[in-house]
């Protein structure tokens, strides 16, 4: 058994997810507020885990639910959950990787695929590949995916937990320790919960995907280059990355992991800048950068994140741009004049 799956046999991992109220409420509301989409339909739950999403689908009126789970959780937990809720006539728990699963002979394809596949910075763990495999092999034409769209955001930010805290730790100055700690953390992304005041910008779209048509190959490498103008003054110490997913239906539901939203177990992914690149910025300061998110050559379930600071004097700015550089101020003024004529 792949270690990825055996790690998910730790019930404390599932406890963390089940106690995540924004996560739970998003899936519950997306399914229960759109019961008409599920009534008498065939549903597949990819990576069913404890089976709770399969239970939601059955309670929403699904005729048949395939709860496909690769880990031993399928037989140890999911079966129990389905039995104790009296749903065995609707939910069929299948202990299998989705890539090895086959629909029963003469069985129809599914109307809806439900999955909670998201990892840190959305793509960590690479489970979306399995959902796309299920989509390509088991979903009917015009079928639905829950969630159906996802967006990755990025914003320049401060990381006060790596700076201010260490000035005085119970009366002891630990700035030199903090310098070494920041050096270590600047070599890999930091999973942490930022406060809204730590953001220097509300966030811009780094990448957007419609899960009905994105391919697994498109997930191998994602590049993004932009110039953003800070919306508040502050210390630029890193880049904050988070995601949102949207569910289909008349009652649209969005699950956000933004610092501006209620905290989730995903928190945010922060790429910490080397200390020599940190600086105090005024409001409307231009920040030019490039991000590369690329699958690790050693493990396709993991990604390498690279952030490169660029020269805002050289890079092309969006139009209009609200930064304080003269060329952008003149461009913005010119556009306003054109609007009034």
JSON list of C-alpha atoms in Angstrom, two decimals, residues 130-217:
[
{"chain": "A", "resi": 130, "resn": "UNK", "atom": "CA", "xyz": [-7.42, 10.98, -9.45]},
{"chain": "A", "resi": 131, "resn": "UNK", "atom": "CA", "xyz": [-10.54, 13.15, -9.69]},
{"chain": "A", "resi": 132, "resn": "UNK", "atom": "CA", "xyz": [-9.71, 13.97, -13.31]},
{"chain": "A", "resi": 133, "resn": "UNK", "atom": "CA", "xyz": [-9.19, 10.25, -14.01]},
{"chain": "A", "resi": 134, "resn": "UNK", "atom": "CA", "xyz": [-12.64, 9.57, -12.58]},
{"chain": "A", "resi": 135, "resn": "UNK", "atom": "CA", "xyz": [-14.09, 12.41, -14.65]},
{"chain": "A", "resi": 136, "resn": "UNK", "atom": "CA", "xyz": [-12.61, 11.07, -17.87]},
{"chain": "A", "resi": 137, "resn": "UNK", "atom": "CA", "xyz": [-13.64, 7.47, -17.25]},
{"chain": "A", "resi": 138, "resn": "UNK", "atom": "CA", "xyz": [-16.83, 7.50, -15.22]},
{"chain": "A", "resi": 139, "resn": "UNK", "atom": "CA", "xyz": [-18.68, 10.82, -15.60]},
{"chain": "A", "resi": 140, "resn": "UNK", "atom": "CA", "xyz": [-21.59, 11.14, -18.00]},
{"chain": "A", "resi": 141, "resn": "UNK", "atom": "CA", "xyz": [-21.54, 13.88, -20.65]},
{"chain": "A", "resi": 142, "resn": "UNK", "atom": "CA", "xyz": [-22.90, 17.04, -19.02]},
{"chain": "A", "resi": 143, "resn": "UNK", "atom": "CA", "xyz": [-22.18, 15.54, -15.59]},
{"chain": "A", "resi": 144, "resn": "UNK", "atom": "CA", "xyz": [-21.16, 17.69, -12.62]},
{"chain": "A", "resi": 145, "resn": "UNK", "atom": "CA", "xyz": [-18.12, 17.94, -10.37]},
{"chain": "A", "resi": 146, "resn": "UNK", "atom": "CA", "xyz": [-18.41, 19.05, -6.72]},
{"chain": "A", "resi": 147, "resn": "UNK", "atom": "CA", "xyz": [-16.48, 21.37, -6.50]},
{"chain": "A", "resi": 148, "resn": "UNK", "atom": "CA", "xyz": [-16.45, 22.51, -10.11]},
{"chain": "A", "resi": 149, "resn": "UNK", "atom": "CA", "xyz": [-14.12, 25.52, -10.15]},
{"chain": "A", "resi": 150, "resn": "UNK", "atom": "CA", "xyz": [-11.04, 26.48, -8.19]},
{"chain": "A", "resi": 151, "resn": "UNK", "atom": "CA", "xyz": [-8.89, 29.59, -7.94]},
{"chain": "A", "resi": 152, "resn": "UNK", "atom": "CA", "xyz": [-5.44, 30.15, -6.45]},
{"chain": "A", "resi": 153, "resn": "UNK", "atom": "CA", "xyz": [-4.69, 33.63, -5.09]},
{"chain": "A", "resi": 154, "resn": "UNK", "atom": "CA", "xyz": [-1.43, 35.31, -4.13]},
{"chain": "A", "resi": 155, "resn": "UNK", "atom": "CA", "xyz": [-0.60, 38.49, -2.22]},
{"chain": "A", "resi": 156, "resn": "UNK", "atom": "CA", "xyz": [2.51, 40.15, -0.80]},
{"chain": "A", "resi": 157, "resn": "UNK", "atom": "CA", "xyz": [2.39, 39.95, 2.98]},
{"chain": "A", "resi": 158, "resn": "UNK", "atom": "CA", "xyz": [4.06, 40.46, 6.32]},
{"chain": "A", "resi": 159, "resn": "UNK", "atom": "CA", "xyz": [4.95, 37.47, 8.51]},
{"chain": "A", "resi": 160, "resn": "UNK", "atom": "CA", "xyz": [5.04, 38.95, 12.03]},
{"chain": "A", "resi": 161, "resn": "UNK", "atom": "CA", "xyz": [5.31, 35.54, 13.71]},
{"chain": "A", "resi": 162, "resn": "UNK", "atom": "CA", "xyz": [8.83, 35.27, 12.28]},
{"chain": "A", "resi": 163, "resn": "UNK", "atom": "CA", "xyz": [9.91, 38.75, 13.36]},
{"chain": "A", "resi": 164, "resn": "UNK", "atom": "CA", "xyz": [8.14, 40.69, 16.12]},
{"chain": "A", "resi": 165, "resn": "UNK", "atom": "CA", "xyz": [7.62, 37.70, 18.41]},
{"chain": "A", "resi": 166, "resn": "UNK", "atom": "CA", "xyz": [11.34, 37.08, 18.80]},
{"chain": "A", "resi": 167, "resn": "UNK", "atom": "CA", "xyz": [12.26, 40.59, 19.96]},
{"chain": "A", "resi": 168, "resn": "UNK", "atom": "CA", "xyz": [11.17, 39.69, 23.49]},
{"chain": "A", "resi": 169, "resn": "UNK", "atom": "CA", "xyz": [10.48, 36.08, 24.47]},
{"chain": "A", "resi": 170, "resn": "UNK", "atom": "CA", "xyz": [9.62, 36.29, 28.16]},
{"chain": "A", "resi": 171, "resn": "UNK", "atom": "CA", "xyz": [12.17, 39.05, 28.64]},
{"chain": "A", "resi": 172, "resn": "UNK", "atom": "CA", "xyz": [14.84, 37.45, 26.44]},
{"chain": "A", "resi": 173, "resn": "UNK", "atom": "CA", "xyz": [15.93, 38.87, 23.07]},
{"chain": "A", "resi": 174, "resn": "UNK", "atom": "CA", "xyz": [16.11, 36.06, 20.49]},
{"chain": "A", "resi": 175, "resn": "UNK", "atom": "CA", "xyz": [16.68, 38.06, 17.31]},
{"chain": "A", "resi": 176, "resn": "UNK", "atom": "CA", "xyz": [19.77, 36.06, 16.32]},
{"chain": "A", "resi": 177, "resn": "UNK", "atom": "CA", "xyz": [17.88, 32.80, 16.70]},
{"chain": "A", "resi": 178, "resn": "UNK", "atom": "CA", "xyz": [15.06, 34.31, 14.64]},
{"chain": "A", "resi": 179, "resn": "UNK", "atom": "CA", "xyz": [17.50, 35.21, 11.86]},
{"chain": "A", "resi": 180, "resn": "UNK", "atom": "CA", "xyz": [18.63, 31.58, 11.63]},
{"chain": "A", "resi": 181, "resn": "UNK", "atom": "CA", "xyz": [15.02, 30.39, 11.80]},
{"chain": "A", "resi": 182, "resn": "UNK", "atom": "CA", "xyz": [13.97, 32.68, 8.95]},
{"chain": "A", "resi": 183, "resn": "UNK", "atom": "CA", "xyz": [16.91, 31.49, 6.86]},
{"chain": "A", "resi": 184, "resn": "UNK", "atom": "CA", "xyz": [15.76, 27.91, 7.35]},
{"chain": "A", "resi": 185, "resn": "UNK", "atom": "CA", "xyz": [12.13, 28.73, 6.60]},
{"chain": "A", "resi": 186, "resn": "UNK", "atom": "CA", "xyz": [12.99, 30.68, 3.45]},
{"chain": "A", "resi": 187, "resn": "UNK", "atom": "CA", "xyz": [14.02, 27.40, 1.79]},
{"chain": "A", "resi": 188, "resn": "UNK", "atom": "CA", "xyz": [10.53, 25.88, 1.90]},
{"chain": "A", "resi": 189, "resn": "UNK", "atom": "CA", "xyz": [6.91, 27.10, 2.07]},
{"chain": "A", "resi": 190, "resn": "UNK", "atom": "CA", "xyz": [5.48, 27.79, 5.50]},
{"chain": "A", "resi": 191, "resn": "UNK", "atom": "CA", "xyz": [1.95, 26.61, 6.32]},
{"chain": "A", "resi": 192, "resn": "UNK", "atom": "CA", "xyz": [0.56, 29.17, 8.73]},
{"chain": "A", "resi": 193, "resn": "UNK", "atom": "CA", "xyz": [-2.51, 31.26, 9.50]},
{"chain": "A", "resi": 194, "resn": "UNK", "atom": "CA", "xyz": [-2.09, 34.94, 8.69]},
{"chain": "A", "resi": 195, "resn": "UNK", "atom": "CA", "xyz": [-4.30, 37.70, 10.00]},
{"chain": "A", "resi": 196, "resn": "UNK", "atom": "CA", "xyz": [-6.09, 40.05, 7.58]},
{"chain": "A", "resi": 197, "resn": "UNK", "atom": "CA", "xyz": [-3.80, 42.90, 8.66]},
{"chain": "A", "resi": 198, "resn": "UNK", "atom": "CA", "xyz": [-0.78, 40.88, 7.50]},
{"chain": "A", "resi": 199, "resn": "UNK", "atom": "CA", "xyz": [-1.84, 41.16, 3.85]},
{"chain": "A", "resi": 200, "resn": "UNK", "atom": "CA", "xyz": [-0.39, 44.07, 1.88]},
{"chain": "A", "resi": 201, "resn": "UNK", "atom": "CA", "xyz": [-2.91, 43.41, -0.90]},
{"chain": "A", "resi": 202, "resn": "UNK", "atom": "CA", "xyz": [-6.31, 41.72, -0.98]},
{"chain": "A", "resi": 203, "resn": "UNK", "atom": "CA", "xyz": [-4.92, 39.12, -3.38]},
{"chain": "A", "resi": 204, "resn": "UNK", "atom": "CA", "xyz": [-4.90, 38.59, -7.13]},
{"chain": "A", "resi": 205, "resn": "UNK", "atom": "CA", "xyz": [-5.77, 35.51, -9.15]},
{"chain": "A", "resi": 206, "resn": "UNK", "atom": "CA", "xyz": [-2.68, 33.37, -9.65]},
{"chain": "A", "resi": 207, "resn": "UNK", "atom": "CA", "xyz": [-4.51, 30.53, -11.45]},
{"chain": "A", "resi": 208, "resn": "UNK", "atom": "CA", "xyz": [-8.10, 29.50, -12.22]},
{"chain": "A", "resi": 209, "resn": "UNK", "atom": "CA", "xyz": [-9.41, 26.12, -13.31]},
{"chain": "A", "resi": 210, "resn": "UNK", "atom": "CA", "xyz": [-12.70, 24.72, -14.55]},
{"chain": "A", "resi": 211, "resn": "UNK", "atom": "CA", "xyz": [-12.47, 21.12, -13.41]},
{"chain": "A", "resi": 212, "resn": "UNK", "atom": "CA", "xyz": [-14.73, 19.93, -16.20]},
{"chain": "A", "resi": 213, "resn": "UNK", "atom": "CA", "xyz": [-12.08, 20.62, -18.82]},
{"chain": "A", "resi": 214, "resn": "UNK", "atom": "CA", "xyz": [-8.65, 20.98, -17.17]},
{"chain": "A", "resi": 215, "resn": "UNK", "atom": "CA", "xyz": [-6.17, 18.20, -17.98]},
{"chain": "A", "resi": 216, "resn": "UNK", "atom": "CA", "xyz": [-3.73, 16.49, -15.63]},
{"chain": "A", "resi": 217, "resn": "UNK", "atom": "CA", "xyz": [-0.86, 17.68, -17.84]}
]
